[in-house]
């Protein structure tokens, strides 16, 4: 015997099937949607859309880059005031920190290498010694400069020298970034205990603190963010420490490289702490950024935005995470600054409405030639990744480069041979 409930269920099931069949039939050719409209309005986003158009309406802030606060072009200016000894390769400045405004001027910290000879290169790192650097950031110190206008910089000298062996950073200190917390200043940086390139670019993160951005800096003399346990993605290197303040805590993003041998994957992680000297707790779902050779972020609205440079699937994009952990692609950019150190006005204000950025310093690592005068230089970039500024020039797409820029990306000999063989095989 079929119970009353079972027969009711059967009837409603049949009804549902009939209904969904009629829905299926209703998508027959005579009811195809209207063609996509010439003029897009408020209702367009709700019509049936292809996958790419779905993204235009639902993933990005606007259908046009001009309507996307997290899209920008980047403009570049040579900075004044920094001498490179005629660019002979013995002075290098690279990896600028974020910029802060204190005592009526801008401050930046960066890797400063001043060595009697040029670096031998990572592949020949075994030839490095106390005076011969392996890489451009070996045997380096953290220096700083100040500026009244962000274009002309006055070098102030060393902030963090190399401590004596065996303290963390004795071989080299590099790639610093700044935190201001309860009226004290903290510089986080890579502390090398061996010449970079010997086994890889291996180092933990160290920290020094001061009462003034002009120092004097007191080193903590220990790794403040340790490499991960054996077998984990950040077991060998913690690079590019980048602190911000969010939710009353220090949010420190960093980068590591892993998956060797194979295609090396460069990704970003997050470590948080209640105190600048730690303990730092790594987020359990690290890495949180899937791309980007250098780490550069800024509070934006309730979340945080990340400039993704060079490496990885999402290189040359701006990523955004409203919860500071789960990042999505917010825009695709070009000529993105390398190793950007932006001026982030609200980096440490615990803001829930981050204003964004309009400029900063970056570096060019190919200011000289390998084997001749290799070194890096600092440069200024400008952009409109800011809520307050609306600069239509920065929202254009498509940068025209000289044809020579393309032709410099020529085929190598092996590629030419391959191309010729392809033709012969036809
Ligand atoms: C940079 C940074 C880190 C690396 C090296 C020096 O651009 O990612 O600092 O260790 O390259």
mmCIF file of C-alpha atoms in Angstrom, residues 167 237 245 293 309 320 362:
data_model
loop_
_atom_site.group_PDB
_atom_site.id
_atom_site.type_symbol
_atom_site.label_atom_id
_atom_site.label_comp_id
_atom_site.label_asym_id
_atom_site.label_seq_id
_atom_site.Cartn_x
_atom_site.Cartn_y
_atom_site.Cartn_z
ATOM 1 C CA UNK A 167 74.340 37.186 14.539
ATOM 2 C CA UNK A 237 63.443 31.733 2.757
ATOM 3 C CA UNK A 245 48.275 47.367 10.860
ATOM 4 C CA UNK A 293 58.161 38.571 -6.884
ATOM 5 C CA UNK A 309 54.855 42.012 -9.899
ATOM 6 C CA UNK A 320 42.213 42.556 -3.447
ATOM 7 C CA UNK A 362 60.556 51.148 -7.135
#
